[in-house]
């Protein structure tokens, strides 16, 4: 996987490269890290790789229509939702919509990507609504949960996600 635009976190990049280049894109990924660790940037890069049509090892290529639309924030198969960061601000209705859209075939890309920023704000009911989709996802669905703290997640959610802990970037980067 091409990480030119993502600095730091070599362990996370190595793990993701092995999975993506090996054709084993994680269906549910929890990206944990403090503010400024690059969670949103990495999620956008992963989403771009998921909709890229370049051969393995070259994703994201940055040149195909999927990459160009993803970079412009206009890809129909990438959806980003987010809580405002306050406790329990990520409501069940939003998660239900995301869950339902996960079962719709992708419009253009090989995958449909859902990015849940501020996922630590999900209510317990919202997490339970998302659980079945994480447990038995459609083959084309990718769910990216972004969090500053995984402690509020249900153990069943955590056990079904690939978890990556991002470290803050040094000031020199």
PDB file of C-alpha atoms in Angstrom:
ATOM      1  CA  UNK A   1       0.000   0.000   0.000  1.00  0.00           C
ATOM      2  CA  UNK A   2       1.188   3.474  -0.821  1.00  0.00           C
ATOM      3  CA  UNK A   3       1.636   5.629   2.302  1.00  0.00           C
ATOM      4  CA  UNK A   4       3.498   8.566   0.728  1.00  0.00           C
ATOM      5  CA  UNK A   5       1.145  11.112   2.265  1.00  0.00           C
ATOM      6  CA  UNK A   6       1.069   9.566   5.758  1.00  0.00           C
ATOM      7  CA  UNK A   7       4.025  10.197   8.056  1.00  0.00           C
ATOM      8  CA  UNK A   8       4.961   8.259  11.176  1.00  0.00           C
ATOM      9  CA  UNK A   9       3.399   5.123  12.664  1.00  0.00           C
ATOM     10  CA  UNK A  10       5.587   2.602  10.789  1.00  0.00           C
ATOM     11  CA  UNK A  11       4.146  -0.399  12.665  1.00  0.00           C
ATOM     12  CA  UNK A  12       0.580   0.469  11.689  1.00  0.00           C
ATOM     13  CA  UNK A  13       1.618   1.111   8.088  1.00  0.00           C
ATOM     14  CA  UNK A  14       3.432  -2.232   7.886  1.00  0.00           C
ATOM     15  CA  UNK A  15       0.419  -4.110   9.252  1.00  0.00           C
ATOM     16  CA  UNK A  16      -1.986  -2.351   6.887  1.00  0.00           C
ATOM     17  CA  UNK A  17       0.288  -2.799   3.870  1.00  0.00           C
ATOM     18  CA  UNK A  18       0.531  -6.526   4.492  1.00  0.00           C
ATOM     19  CA  UNK A  19      -3.242  -6.839   4.764  1.00  0.00           C
ATOM     20  CA  UNK A  20      -4.193  -4.618   1.819  1.00  0.00           C
ATOM     21  CA  UNK A  21      -1.457  -5.839  -0.537  1.00  0.00           C
ATOM     22  CA  UNK A  22      -2.274  -9.432   0.400  1.00  0.00           C
ATOM     23  CA  UNK A  23      -5.919  -8.953  -0.546  1.00  0.00           C
ATOM     24  CA  UNK A  24      -7.111  -9.108   3.070  1.00  0.00           C
ATOM     25  CA  UNK A  25      -8.567  -5.642   3.546  1.00  0.00           C
ATOM     26  CA  UNK A  26      -9.977  -5.629   7.098  1.00  0.00           C
ATOM     27  CA  UNK A  27     -13.769  -5.381   7.124  1.00  0.00           C
ATOM     28  CA  UNK A  28     -13.757  -3.579  10.481  1.00  0.00           C
ATOM     29  CA  UNK A  29     -10.857  -1.469  11.639  1.00  0.00           C
ATOM     30  CA  UNK A  30     -10.596   0.566  14.827  1.00  0.00           C
ATOM     31  CA  UNK A  31      -8.064   3.379  14.567  1.00  0.00           C
ATOM     32  CA  UNK A  32      -7.185   4.659  18.025  1.00  0.00           C
ATOM     33  CA  UNK A  33      -5.031   7.650  18.757  1.00  0.00           C
ATOM     34  CA  UNK A  34      -4.914  11.062  20.334  1.00  0.00           C
ATOM     35  CA  UNK A  35      -5.926  14.204  18.487  1.00  0.00           C
ATOM     36  CA  UNK A  36      -3.302  14.960  15.860  1.00  0.00           C
ATOM     37  CA  UNK A  37      -2.213  11.345  15.363  1.00  0.00           C
ATOM     38  CA  UNK A  38      -3.588  11.227  11.821  1.00  0.00           C
ATOM     39  CA  UNK A  39      -6.647   9.012  12.288  1.00  0.00           C
ATOM     40  CA  UNK A  40      -8.769  10.931   9.796  1.00  0.00           C
ATOM     41  CA  UNK A  41      -5.939  11.170   7.279  1.00  0.00           C
ATOM     42  CA  UNK A  42      -5.246   7.442   7.539  1.00  0.00           C
ATOM     43  CA  UNK A  43      -8.959   6.634   7.258  1.00  0.00           C
ATOM     44  CA  UNK A  44      -9.191   8.758   4.099  1.00  0.00           C
ATOM     45  CA  UNK A  45      -6.126   7.012   2.677  1.00  0.00           C
ATOM     46  CA  UNK A  46      -7.581   3.578   3.487  1.00  0.00           C
ATOM     47  CA  UNK A  47     -10.907   4.560   1.942  1.00  0.00           C
ATOM     48  CA  UNK A  48      -9.090   5.703  -1.183  1.00  0.00           C
ATOM     49  CA  UNK A  49      -7.214   2.365  -1.308  1.00  0.00           C
ATOM     50  CA  UNK A  50     -10.498   0.486  -0.894  1.00  0.00           C
ATOM     51  CA  UNK A  51     -12.089   2.179  -3.918  1.00  0.00           C
ATOM     52  CA  UNK A  52      -8.909   2.174  -6.034  1.00  0.00           C
ATOM     53  CA  UNK A  53      -8.872  -0.144  -9.044  1.00  0.00           C
ATOM     54  CA  UNK A  54      -5.061  -0.325  -9.382  1.00  0.00           C
ATOM     55  CA  UNK A  55      -3.306  -3.659  -8.830  1.00  0.00           C
ATOM     56  CA  UNK A  56      -2.358  -4.741  -5.302  1.00  0.00           C
ATOM     57  CA  UNK A  57       0.779  -3.030  -4.070  1.00  0.00           C
ATOM     58  CA  UNK A  58      -0.069   0.163  -5.944  1.00  0.00           C
ATOM     59  CA  UNK A  59      -3.133   1.217  -3.956  1.00  0.00           C
ATOM     60  CA  UNK A  60      -4.081   3.984  -3.764  1.00  0.00           C
ATOM     61  CA  UNK A  61      -2.726   4.933  -7.163  1.00  0.00           C
ATOM     62  CA  UNK A  62      -3.997   8.500  -7.044  1.00  0.00           C
ATOM     63  CA  UNK A  63      -4.824   8.444 -10.761  1.00  0.00           C
ATOM     64  CA  UNK A  64      -7.867   6.195 -11.272  1.00  0.00           C
ATOM     65  CA  UNK A  65     -11.374   7.655 -11.123  1.00  0.00           C
ATOM     66  CA  UNK A  66     -11.942   6.085  -7.704  1.00  0.00           C
ATOM     67  CA  UNK A  67      -8.856   7.752  -6.229  1.00  0.00           C
ATOM     68  CA  UNK A  68      -9.664  11.096  -7.832  1.00  0.00           C
ATOM     69  CA  UNK A  69     -13.252  11.088  -6.553  1.00  0.00           C
ATOM     70  CA  UNK A  70     -12.125   9.965  -3.091  1.00  0.00           C
ATOM     71  CA  UNK A  71      -9.543  12.773  -2.956  1.00  0.00           C
ATOM     72  CA  UNK A  72     -12.240  15.270  -3.926  1.00  0.00           C
ATOM     73  CA  UNK A  73     -14.591  13.924  -1.236  1.00  0.00           C
ATOM     74  CA  UNK A  74     -17.105  12.976  -3.916  1.00  0.00           C
ATOM     75  CA  UNK A  75     -16.953   9.183  -4.127  1.00  0.00           C
ATOM     76  CA  UNK A  76     -20.439   7.641  -3.846  1.00  0.00           C
ATOM     77  CA  UNK A  77     -19.080   4.531  -2.102  1.00  0.00           C
ATOM     78  CA  UNK A  78     -17.368   6.396   0.752  1.00  0.00           C
ATOM     79  CA  UNK A  79     -19.485   7.763   3.566  1.00  0.00           C
ATOM     80  CA  UNK A  80     -18.174   9.662   6.580  1.00  0.00           C
ATOM     81  CA  UNK A  81     -20.198  10.330   9.709  1.00  0.00           C
ATOM     82  CA  UNK A  82     -19.082  11.675  13.027  1.00  0.00           C
ATOM     83  CA  UNK A  83     -20.081  12.456  16.545  1.00  0.00           C
ATOM     84  CA  UNK A  84     -19.169  15.883  17.800  1.00  0.00           C
ATOM     85  CA  UNK A  85     -16.800  14.382  20.341  1.00  0.00           C
ATOM     86  CA  UNK A  86     -19.138  14.786  23.286  1.00  0.00           C
ATOM     87  CA  UNK A  87     -20.059  11.724  25.283  1.00  0.00           C
ATOM     88  CA  UNK A  88     -22.758   9.704  23.564  1.00  0.00           C
ATOM     89  CA  UNK A  89     -23.120  12.126  20.660  1.00  0.00           C
ATOM     90  CA  UNK A  90     -23.121   9.431  17.972  1.00  0.00           C
ATOM     91  CA  UNK A  91     -26.764   8.377  17.902  1.00  0.00           C
ATOM     92  CA  UNK A  92     -28.488   5.170  16.961  1.00  0.00           C
ATOM     93  CA  UNK A  93     -30.387   6.693  14.018  1.00  0.00           C
ATOM     94  CA  UNK A  94     -27.103   7.561  12.282  1.00  0.00           C
ATOM     95  CA  UNK A  95     -25.778   4.058  12.890  1.00  0.00           C
ATOM     96  CA  UNK A  96     -28.989   2.486  11.593  1.00  0.00           C
ATOM     97  CA  UNK A  97     -28.656   4.480   8.362  1.00  0.00           C
ATOM     98  CA  UNK A  98     -25.033   3.409   8.013  1.00  0.00           C
ATOM     99  CA  UNK A  99     -25.907  -0.200   8.761  1.00  0.00           C
ATOM    100  CA  UNK A 100     -28.633  -0.217   6.121  1.00  0.00           C
ATOM    101  CA  UNK A 101     -26.366   1.405   3.518  1.00  0.00           C
ATOM    102  CA  UNK A 102     -23.669  -1.196   4.216  1.00  0.00           C
ATOM    103  CA  UNK A 103     -25.868  -3.818   2.546  1.00  0.00           C
ATOM    104  CA  UNK A 104     -26.343  -1.800  -0.637  1.00  0.00           C
ATOM    105  CA  UNK A 105     -23.956  -2.878  -3.384  1.00  0.00           C
ATOM    106  CA  UNK A 106     -21.215  -0.358  -4.170  1.00  0.00           C
ATOM    107  CA  UNK A 107     -22.069   2.041  -6.998  1.00  0.00           C
ATOM    108  CA  UNK A 108     -18.668   2.177  -8.707  1.00  0.00           C
ATOM    109  CA  UNK A 109     -15.972   0.643  -6.559  1.00  0.00           C
ATOM    110  CA  UNK A 110     -15.129  -2.843  -5.383  1.00  0.00           C
ATOM    111  CA  UNK A 111     -15.975  -1.772  -1.805  1.00  0.00           C
ATOM    112  CA  UNK A 112     -18.324   0.465   0.158  1.00  0.00           C
ATOM    113  CA  UNK A 113     -16.512   2.321   2.963  1.00  0.00           C
ATOM    114  CA  UNK A 114     -18.065   3.792   6.083  1.00  0.00           C
ATOM    115  CA  UNK A 115     -15.920   6.041   8.271  1.00  0.00           C
ATOM    116  CA  UNK A 116     -17.248   6.694  11.764  1.00  0.00           C
ATOM    117  CA  UNK A 117     -15.199   9.576  13.190  1.00  0.00           C
ATOM    118  CA  UNK A 118     -15.539  10.215  16.907  1.00  0.00           C
ATOM    119  CA  UNK A 119     -16.889   6.690  17.326  1.00  0.00           C
ATOM    120  CA  UNK A 120     -16.156   6.802  21.065  1.00  0.00           C
ATOM    121  CA  UNK A 121     -19.343   8.913  21.220  1.00  0.00           C
ATOM    122  CA  UNK A 122     -21.585   6.012  20.168  1.00  0.00           C
ATOM    123  CA  UNK A 123     -24.294   5.103  22.614  1.00  0.00           C
ATOM    124  CA  UNK A 124     -24.532   1.495  23.730  1.00  0.00           C
ATOM    125  CA  UNK A 125     -27.673   1.142  21.618  1.00  0.00           C
ATOM    126  CA  UNK A 126     -25.814   2.502  18.577  1.00  0.00           C
ATOM    127  CA  UNK A 127     -22.982   0.029  19.134  1.00  0.00           C
ATOM    128  CA  UNK A 128     -25.467  -2.826  19.371  1.00  0.00           C
ATOM    129  CA  UNK A 129     -27.093  -1.653  16.127  1.00  0.00           C
ATOM    130  CA  UNK A 130     -23.692  -1.748  14.413  1.00  0.00           C
ATOM    131  CA  UNK A 131     -22.652  -5.088  15.897  1.00  0.00           C
ATOM    132  CA  UNK A 132     -24.428  -7.402  13.427  1.00  0.00           C
ATOM    133  CA  UNK A 133     -22.880  -5.570  10.481  1.00  0.00           C
ATOM    134  CA  UNK A 134     -19.433  -5.944  12.029  1.00  0.00           C
ATOM    135  CA  UNK A 135     -20.060  -9.606  12.889  1.00  0.00           C
ATOM    136  CA  UNK A 136     -21.471 -10.592   9.481  1.00  0.00           C
ATOM    137  CA  UNK A 137     -20.504  -7.889   7.004  1.00  0.00           C
ATOM    138  CA  UNK A 138     -21.165  -8.062   3.303  1.00  0.00           C
ATOM    139  CA  UNK A 139     -17.963  -9.015   1.476  1.00  0.00           C
ATOM    140  CA  UNK A 140     -17.608  -5.522   0.017  1.00  0.00           C
ATOM    141  CA  UNK A 141     -18.158  -3.485   3.222  1.00  0.00           C
ATOM    142  CA  UNK A 142     -15.367  -1.743   5.137  1.00  0.00           C
ATOM    143  CA  UNK A 143     -16.096  -0.045   8.465  1.00  0.00           C
ATOM    144  CA  UNK A 144     -13.496   2.324   9.911  1.00  0.00           C
ATOM    145  CA  UNK A 145     -14.063   3.380  13.517  1.00  0.00           C
ATOM    146  CA  UNK A 146     -11.970   6.360  14.626  1.00  0.00           C
ATOM    147  CA  UNK A 147     -11.538   6.929  18.340  1.00  0.00           C
ATOM    148  CA  UNK A 148      -9.420   8.703  20.885  1.00  0.00           C
ATOM    149  CA  UNK A 149     -10.299   6.103  23.508  1.00  0.00           C
ATOM    150  CA  UNK A 150     -11.581   2.544  22.970  1.00  0.00           C
ATOM    151  CA  UNK A 151     -12.613   2.057  26.612  1.00  0.00           C
ATOM    152  CA  UNK A 152     -16.274   2.906  25.957  1.00  0.00           C
ATOM    153  CA  UNK A 153     -16.739   0.265  23.267  1.00  0.00           C
ATOM    154  CA  UNK A 154     -18.579  -2.956  23.920  1.00  0.00           C
ATOM    155  CA  UNK A 155     -16.188  -5.930  24.201  1.00  0.00           C
ATOM    156  CA  UNK A 156     -18.036  -7.593  21.319  1.00  0.00           C
ATOM    157  CA  UNK A 157     -17.252  -4.628  19.029  1.00  0.00           C
ATOM    158  CA  UNK A 158     -13.579  -4.603  20.048  1.00  0.00           C
ATOM    159  CA  UNK A 159     -13.202  -8.356  19.558  1.00  0.00           C
ATOM    160  CA  UNK A 160     -14.425  -8.142  15.966  1.00  0.00           C
ATOM    161  CA  UNK A 161     -12.278  -5.218  14.825  1.00  0.00           C
ATOM    162  CA  UNK A 162      -8.645  -5.081  13.810  1.00  0.00           C
ATOM    163  CA  UNK A 163      -7.281  -2.519  16.261  1.00  0.00           C
ATOM    164  CA  UNK A 164      -4.464  -0.145  15.417  1.00  0.00           C
ATOM    165  CA  UNK A 165      -3.088   2.291  17.951  1.00  0.00           C
ATOM    166  CA  UNK A 166      -1.601   5.379  16.320  1.00  0.00           C
ATOM    167  CA  UNK A 167       1.071   7.358  18.075  1.00  0.00           C
ATOM    168  CA  UNK A 168       1.232  11.137  17.946  1.00  0.00           C
ATOM    169  CA  UNK A 169       3.536  12.495  15.284  1.00  0.00           C
ATOM    170  CA  UNK A 170       6.770  14.042  16.506  1.00  0.00           C
ATOM    171  CA  UNK A 171       6.905  17.825  16.210  1.00  0.00           C
ATOM    172  CA  UNK A 172       9.676  17.526  13.607  1.00  0.00           C
ATOM    173  CA  UNK A 173       7.359  15.844  11.035  1.00  0.00           C
TER     174      UNK A 173
END
